[in-house]
Amino acid sequence: MSRFFALVALFVVASNAATIPHQPSRPEALAPEQRATLDEALAQLLENIRELLRTGDPERGIPVMAPLQTDRLDVDLSLGGLLDFTAILRNLFVDGLDRFQGTLTLNVMQMEFRYDFLFPDVIARGHYDANGRLFGLIPVFGLGNFHVAPRDLRIQGTALLRQLPSGYLHMPELKANVRLGSLQNNIEGMLLGGELSDLLNVVIQDLIPSVLINFAPEVTDIISRVGIPIADSVLNTMTLEDLFALIPMQQ
């Protein structure tokens, strides 16, 4: 998931390359015809991003994410005292990230990008080894195979882009609001398996959508802490001209 949010940050950066060849010292409001051209460029950029998810870009460290396959992914989450959780995911397979519906807009005056992505049907499966505590007291652990299918996962937010004195790029702020329509899950081996595991599967299925609402600030903080450093590891090596080369635009 951290790779996904990092790529969302890159979505926003790439839109700047698609529309503004040189960052103005004093951004001005766009005329209506310029606004229309900008919106068209951003819409085309989303289609370019869809293809980028399918092909990746090894030179920029962007992996293929449609589908996403990785031998190991380490997860470390803390949600405001509700859940402290660490896990190792092996043989992870995620499908559906390229089937997004989305919009991307730019406030030229503030250099602020607003994004809204809906993922109708994502599927993730693999093997997990997890350990954690619920409410700081109740142990939650497990080992086994898992299959989860979030439906109507919506991620909205804003991101700021700035240019460093060196000419390279930087993302100082990334905000996200995450909502989930429903969740289907089959996670084997929780709490030693059996009826307790079945019960916890039902609890997770009902709990996760409400957690994303009730703990929205904590979710945003996780996204910011994880996404910005990963995005900057790429952005700090790129100029606007580099981004033009990365994202081909129609003339």
mmCIF file of C-alpha atoms in Angstrom:
data_model
loop_
_atom_site.group_PDB
_atom_site.id
_atom_site.type_symbol
_atom_site.label_atom_id
_atom_site.label_comp_id
_atom_site.label_asym_id
_atom_site.label_seq_id
_atom_site.Cartn_x
_atom_site.Cartn_y
_atom_site.Cartn_z
ATOM 1 C CA MET A 1 0.000 0.000 0.000
ATOM 2 C CA SER A 2 2.838 2.383 0.707
ATOM 3 C CA ARG A 3 4.021 1.940 -2.881
ATOM 4 C CA PHE A 4 0.557 2.835 -4.078
ATOM 5 C CA PHE A 5 0.404 6.112 -2.161
ATOM 6 C CA ALA A 6 3.883 6.982 -3.323
ATOM 7 C CA LEU A 7 2.703 6.527 -6.897
ATOM 8 C CA VAL A 8 -0.309 8.750 -6.162
ATOM 9 C CA ALA A 9 2.194 11.424 -5.195
ATOM 10 C CA LEU A 10 4.002 10.858 -8.474
ATOM 11 C CA PHE A 11 0.655 11.206 -10.304
ATOM 12 C CA VAL A 12 0.433 14.731 -8.979
ATOM 13 C CA VAL A 13 4.016 15.598 -9.809
ATOM 14 C CA ALA A 14 3.660 14.255 -13.331
ATOM 15 C CA SER A 15 0.661 16.497 -13.911
ATOM 16 C CA ASN A 16 2.894 19.489 -13.304
ATOM 17 C CA ALA A 17 5.278 18.301 -15.978
ATOM 18 C CA ALA A 18 2.383 17.817 -18.349
ATOM 19 C CA THR A 19 1.173 21.370 -18.072
ATOM 20 C CA ILE A 20 3.864 23.762 -16.813
ATOM 21 C CA PRO A 21 7.288 23.549 -18.458
ATOM 22 C CA HIS A 22 8.846 26.078 -16.069
ATOM 23 C CA GLN A 23 7.572 26.890 -12.590
ATOM 24 C CA PRO A 24 6.586 30.589 -12.565
ATOM 25 C CA SER A 25 7.861 32.787 -9.777
ATOM 26 C CA ARG A 26 4.373 34.350 -9.498
ATOM 27 C CA PRO A 27 1.657 31.934 -10.649
ATOM 28 C CA GLU A 28 -1.339 33.659 -12.181
ATOM 29 C CA ALA A 29 -4.927 32.546 -12.645
ATOM 30 C CA LEU A 30 -5.621 30.815 -15.954
ATOM 31 C CA ALA A 31 -7.880 32.191 -18.658
ATOM 32 C CA PRO A 32 -10.904 29.957 -19.498
ATOM 33 C CA GLU A 33 -9.310 28.590 -22.663
ATOM 34 C CA GLN A 34 -6.094 27.822 -20.760
ATOM 35 C CA ARG A 35 -8.129 26.104 -18.030
ATOM 36 C CA ALA A 36 -9.775 23.875 -20.639
ATOM 37 C CA THR A 37 -6.387 22.966 -22.119
ATOM 38 C CA LEU A 38 -5.021 22.191 -18.669
ATOM 39 C CA ASP A 39 -7.994 19.970 -17.782
ATOM 40 C CA GLU A 40 -7.621 18.072 -21.065
ATOM 41 C CA ALA A 41 -3.915 17.524 -20.398
ATOM 42 C CA LEU A 42 -4.620 16.208 -16.896
ATOM 43 C CA ALA A 43 -7.314 13.857 -18.220
ATOM 44 C CA GLN A 44 -4.864 12.514 -20.791
ATOM 45 C CA LEU A 45 -2.241 12.182 -18.081
ATOM 46 C CA LEU A 46 -4.501 9.836 -16.107
ATOM 47 C CA GLU A 47 -4.638 7.529 -19.119
ATOM 48 C CA ASN A 48 -0.840 7.672 -19.362
ATOM 49 C CA ILE A 49 -0.682 6.772 -15.669
ATOM 50 C CA ARG A 50 -2.973 3.804 -16.243
ATOM 51 C CA GLU A 51 -0.454 2.507 -18.764
ATOM 52 C CA LEU A 52 2.439 3.293 -16.397
ATOM 53 C CA LEU A 53 0.815 1.097 -13.744
ATOM 54 C CA ARG A 54 0.843 -1.763 -16.241
ATOM 55 C CA THR A 55 4.393 -1.303 -17.515
ATOM 56 C CA GLY A 56 6.303 0.362 -14.657
ATOM 57 C CA ASP A 57 9.502 2.361 -15.162
ATOM 58 C CA PRO A 58 12.595 0.571 -13.799
ATOM 59 C CA GLU A 59 14.872 3.571 -14.400
ATOM 60 C CA ARG A 60 12.741 5.691 -12.034
ATOM 61 C CA GLY A 61 12.168 2.912 -9.524
ATOM 62 C CA ILE A 62 8.452 2.605 -10.345
ATOM 63 C CA PRO A 63 7.412 -1.066 -10.273
ATOM 64 C CA VAL A 64 4.710 -2.726 -12.321
ATOM 65 C CA MET A 65 1.581 -2.362 -10.189
ATOM 66 C CA ALA A 66 -1.106 -3.851 -12.423
ATOM 67 C CA PRO A 67 -0.804 -6.470 -11.264
ATOM 68 C CA LEU A 68 1.512 -5.877 -8.308
ATOM 69 C CA GLN A 69 3.599 -8.904 -7.330
ATOM 70 C CA THR A 70 6.270 -8.946 -4.645
ATOM 71 C CA ASP A 71 8.034 -11.668 -2.679
ATOM 72 C CA ARG A 72 7.883 -9.768 0.615
ATOM 73 C CA LEU A 73 6.269 -6.631 2.031
ATOM 74 C CA ASP A 74 6.714 -5.472 5.644
ATOM 75 C CA VAL A 75 3.753 -3.677 7.228
ATOM 76 C CA ASP A 76 3.850 -1.597 10.426
ATOM 77 C CA LEU A 77 0.648 0.240 11.426
ATOM 78 C CA SER A 78 -0.507 2.188 14.461
ATOM 79 C CA LEU A 79 -4.023 3.645 14.604
ATOM 80 C CA GLY A 80 -4.382 5.913 17.616
ATOM 81 C CA GLY A 81 -4.423 3.198 20.263
ATOM 82 C CA LEU A 82 -7.051 1.151 18.434
ATOM 83 C CA LEU A 83 -4.598 -1.161 16.707
ATOM 84 C CA ASP A 84 -0.836 -1.637 16.763
ATOM 85 C CA PHE A 85 0.072 -4.135 14.104
ATOM 86 C CA THR A 86 3.110 -5.559 12.321
ATOM 87 C CA ALA A 87 3.045 -8.134 9.554
ATOM 88 C CA ILE A 88 5.173 -9.779 6.910
ATOM 89 C CA LEU A 89 3.335 -10.416 3.647
ATOM 90 C CA ARG A 90 4.862 -12.975 1.302
ATOM 91 C CA ASN A 91 3.999 -13.850 -2.298
ATOM 92 C CA LEU A 92 1.752 -10.792 -2.398
ATOM 93 C CA PHE A 93 -0.434 -10.378 -5.481
ATOM 94 C CA VAL A 94 -2.640 -7.301 -5.994
ATOM 95 C CA ASP A 95 -4.879 -6.833 -9.022
ATOM 96 C CA GLY A 96 -7.199 -4.004 -10.066
ATOM 97 C CA LEU A 97 -5.147 -0.854 -9.450
ATOM 98 C CA ASP A 98 -5.305 0.042 -13.153
ATOM 99 C CA ARG A 99 -9.113 -0.138 -13.221
ATOM 100 C CA PHE A 100 -9.440 3.171 -11.402
ATOM 101 C CA GLN A 101 -11.773 6.037 -12.197
ATOM 102 C CA GLY A 102 -10.283 9.397 -11.352
ATOM 103 C CA THR A 103 -9.939 13.132 -11.688
ATOM 104 C CA LEU A 104 -6.948 15.401 -11.188
ATOM 105 C CA THR A 105 -7.075 19.205 -10.963
ATOM 106 C CA LEU A 106 -4.528 21.931 -10.360
ATOM 107 C CA ASN A 107 -4.775 25.209 -8.455
ATOM 108 C CA VAL A 108 -2.092 27.191 -10.277
ATOM 109 C CA MET A 109 -2.027 30.036 -7.743
ATOM 110 C CA GLN A 110 -1.180 27.719 -4.845
ATOM 111 C CA MET A 111 0.531 24.957 -6.843
ATOM 112 C CA GLU A 112 -1.871 22.567 -5.127
ATOM 113 C CA PHE A 113 -3.079 19.412 -6.819
ATOM 114 C CA ARG A 114 -6.398 17.786 -5.940
ATOM 115 C CA TYR A 115 -6.980 14.128 -6.777
ATOM 116 C CA ASP A 116 -9.953 11.789 -6.511
ATOM 117 C CA PHE A 117 -9.529 8.092 -7.337
ATOM 118 C CA LEU A 118 -12.093 5.296 -7.112
ATOM 119 C CA PHE A 119 -10.974 1.651 -7.289
ATOM 120 C CA PRO A 120 -14.130 -0.434 -7.860
ATOM 121 C CA ASP A 121 -12.690 -3.930 -7.482
ATOM 122 C CA VAL A 122 -9.243 -4.580 -6.027
ATOM 123 C CA ILE A 123 -8.135 -8.095 -5.071
ATOM 124 C CA ALA A 124 -5.151 -8.973 -2.865
ATOM 125 C CA ARG A 125 -3.903 -12.393 -1.836
ATOM 126 C CA GLY A 126 -0.810 -14.010 -0.399
ATOM 127 C CA HIS A 127 0.636 -15.385 2.842
ATOM 128 C CA TYR A 128 0.915 -13.411 6.081
ATOM 129 C CA ASP A 129 2.654 -13.600 9.454
ATOM 130 C CA ALA A 130 1.169 -10.974 11.786
ATOM 131 C CA ASN A 131 1.308 -9.891 15.403
ATOM 132 C CA GLY A 132 -0.360 -6.975 17.176
ATOM 133 C CA ARG A 133 -2.698 -5.688 19.872
ATOM 134 C CA LEU A 134 -6.226 -4.327 19.754
ATOM 135 C CA PHE A 135 -6.935 -1.427 22.163
ATOM 136 C CA GLY A 136 -3.423 -1.986 23.488
ATOM 137 C CA LEU A 137 -4.585 -5.062 25.406
ATOM 138 C CA ILE A 138 -6.096 -7.780 23.223
ATOM 139 C CA PRO A 139 -3.496 -9.835 21.311
ATOM 140 C CA VAL A 140 -4.162 -10.242 17.606
ATOM 141 C CA PHE A 141 -1.934 -12.656 15.713
ATOM 142 C CA GLY A 142 -2.015 -15.141 12.896
ATOM 143 C CA LEU A 143 -0.176 -17.082 10.231
ATOM 144 C CA GLY A 144 -1.600 -18.353 6.965
ATOM 145 C CA ASN A 145 -3.018 -17.496 3.571
ATOM 146 C CA PHE A 146 -5.246 -14.498 2.987
ATOM 147 C CA HIS A 147 -7.595 -13.176 0.320
ATOM 148 C CA VAL A 148 -9.147 -9.712 0.602
ATOM 149 C CA ALA A 149 -11.328 -7.849 -1.882
ATOM 150 C CA PRO A 150 -12.091 -4.199 -1.074
ATOM 151 C CA ARG A 151 -14.946 -2.763 -3.111
ATOM 152 C CA ASP A 152 -15.341 0.905 -4.060
ATOM 153 C CA LEU A 153 -12.114 2.061 -2.412
ATOM 154 C CA ARG A 154 -12.032 5.854 -2.768
ATOM 155 C CA ILE A 155 -8.966 7.996 -2.111
ATOM 156 C CA GLN A 156 -9.304 11.784 -2.246
ATOM 157 C CA GLY A 157 -6.832 14.424 -1.226
ATOM 158 C CA THR A 158 -4.413 17.194 -2.033
ATOM 159 C CA ALA A 159 -0.683 17.463 -2.587
ATOM 160 C CA LEU A 160 1.726 20.356 -2.872
ATOM 161 C CA LEU A 161 4.660 20.472 -5.258
ATOM 162 C CA ARG A 162 7.692 22.677 -4.738
ATOM 163 C CA GLN A 163 10.999 23.129 -6.518
ATOM 164 C CA LEU A 164 14.157 23.002 -4.421
ATOM 165 C CA PRO A 165 16.938 25.609 -4.903
ATOM 166 C CA SER A 166 18.870 22.873 -6.683
ATOM 167 C CA GLY A 167 16.139 22.679 -9.329
ATOM 168 C CA TYR A 168 14.970 19.245 -8.236
ATOM 169 C CA LEU A 169 11.447 18.530 -7.045
ATOM 170 C CA HIS A 170 9.970 18.046 -3.588
ATOM 171 C CA MET A 171 6.545 17.088 -2.207
ATOM 172 C CA PRO A 172 6.176 18.962 1.128
ATOM 173 C CA GLU A 173 2.594 17.898 1.820
ATOM 174 C CA LEU A 174 0.368 14.954 0.937
ATOM 175 C CA LYS A 175 -3.140 14.580 2.369
ATOM 176 C CA ALA A 176 -5.606 11.772 1.752
ATOM 177 C CA ASN A 177 -9.122 10.857 2.783
ATOM 178 C CA VAL A 178 -9.837 7.125 2.405
ATOM 179 C CA ARG A 179 -13.294 5.542 2.237
ATOM 180 C CA LEU A 180 -14.326 1.959 1.601
ATOM 181 C CA GLY A 181 -17.696 0.760 0.342
ATOM 182 C CA SER A 182 -17.344 -2.824 1.557
ATOM 183 C CA LEU A 183 -14.778 -5.511 2.254
ATOM 184 C CA GLN A 184 -14.775 -9.222 1.517
ATOM 185 C CA ASN A 185 -12.051 -11.169 3.284
ATOM 186 C CA ASN A 186 -10.908 -14.685 4.058
ATOM 187 C CA ILE A 187 -7.864 -14.611 6.349
ATOM 188 C CA GLU A 188 -6.820 -18.050 7.547
ATOM 189 C CA GLY A 189 -5.086 -18.892 10.808
ATOM 190 C CA MET A 190 -5.993 -15.877 12.956
ATOM 191 C CA LEU A 191 -5.948 -16.578 16.717
ATOM 192 C CA LEU A 192 -4.844 -20.167 16.041
ATOM 193 C CA GLY A 193 -7.626 -20.749 13.513
ATOM 194 C CA GLY A 194 -10.995 -22.415 13.974
ATOM 195 C CA GLU A 195 -14.118 -20.584 15.137
ATOM 196 C CA LEU A 196 -12.154 -17.655 16.580
ATOM 197 C CA SER A 197 -10.581 -17.050 13.182
ATOM 198 C CA ASP A 198 -13.988 -17.169 11.487
ATOM 199 C CA LEU A 199 -15.400 -14.704 14.023
ATOM 200 C CA LEU A 200 -12.497 -12.292 13.598
ATOM 201 C CA ASN A 201 -12.957 -12.370 9.815
ATOM 202 C CA VAL A 202 -16.528 -11.156 10.296
ATOM 203 C CA VAL A 203 -15.398 -8.441 12.732
ATOM 204 C CA ILE A 204 -12.726 -7.182 10.315
ATOM 205 C CA GLN A 205 -15.191 -7.101 7.444
ATOM 206 C CA ASP A 206 -17.567 -4.888 9.439
ATOM 207 C CA LEU A 207 -14.942 -2.810 11.262
ATOM 208 C CA ILE A 208 -12.526 -1.600 8.574
ATOM 209 C CA PRO A 209 -14.903 0.763 6.683
ATOM 210 C CA SER A 210 -15.859 2.547 9.924
ATOM 211 C CA VAL A 211 -12.236 2.714 11.140
ATOM 212 C CA LEU A 212 -11.286 4.645 7.996
ATOM 213 C CA ILE A 213 -13.934 7.227 8.932
ATOM 214 C CA ASN A 214 -13.446 7.398 12.702
ATOM 215 C CA PHE A 215 -9.649 7.433 12.532
ATOM 216 C CA ALA A 216 -9.274 9.622 9.436
ATOM 217 C CA PRO A 217 -6.489 11.854 10.902
ATOM 218 C CA GLU A 218 -4.405 8.808 11.831
ATOM 219 C CA VAL A 219 -4.893 7.304 8.361
ATOM 220 C CA THR A 220 -3.831 10.582 6.739
ATOM 221 C CA ASP A 221 -0.759 10.731 8.970
ATOM 222 C CA ILE A 222 0.257 7.197 7.960
ATOM 223 C CA ILE A 223 -0.131 8.048 4.281
ATOM 224 C CA SER A 224 1.922 11.226 4.686
ATOM 225 C CA ARG A 225 4.703 9.594 6.716
ATOM 226 C CA VAL A 226 5.030 6.666 4.334
ATOM 227 C CA GLY A 227 4.232 8.276 0.992
ATOM 228 C CA ILE A 228 6.265 11.501 1.069
ATOM 229 C CA PRO A 229 9.716 9.969 1.785
ATOM 230 C CA ILE A 230 9.203 7.317 -0.884
ATOM 231 C CA ALA A 231 8.000 9.903 -3.402
ATOM 232 C CA ASP A 232 10.845 12.287 -2.549
ATOM 233 C CA SER A 233 13.398 9.538 -3.061
ATOM 234 C CA VAL A 234 12.384 9.751 -6.724
ATOM 235 C CA LEU A 235 11.443 13.433 -6.950
ATOM 236 C CA ASN A 236 14.717 14.669 -5.458
ATOM 237 C CA THR A 237 16.520 13.263 -8.504
ATOM 238 C CA MET A 238 14.145 14.786 -11.065
ATOM 239 C CA THR A 239 13.693 18.181 -12.687
ATOM 240 C CA LEU A 240 10.629 19.306 -14.607
ATOM 241 C CA GLU A 241 12.445 18.468 -17.839
ATOM 242 C CA ASP A 242 13.006 14.926 -16.553
ATOM 243 C CA LEU A 243 9.286 14.602 -15.970
ATOM 244 C CA PHE A 244 8.577 15.640 -19.549
ATOM 245 C CA ALA A 245 10.746 12.754 -20.687
ATOM 246 C CA LEU A 246 9.026 10.363 -18.264
ATOM 247 C CA ILE A 247 5.446 11.204 -19.267
ATOM 248 C CA PRO A 248 4.951 11.509 -23.054
ATOM 249 C CA MET A 249 2.422 14.215 -23.894
ATOM 250 C CA GLN A 250 0.428 14.801 -27.043
ATOM 251 C CA GLN A 251 1.464 17.825 -29.062
#
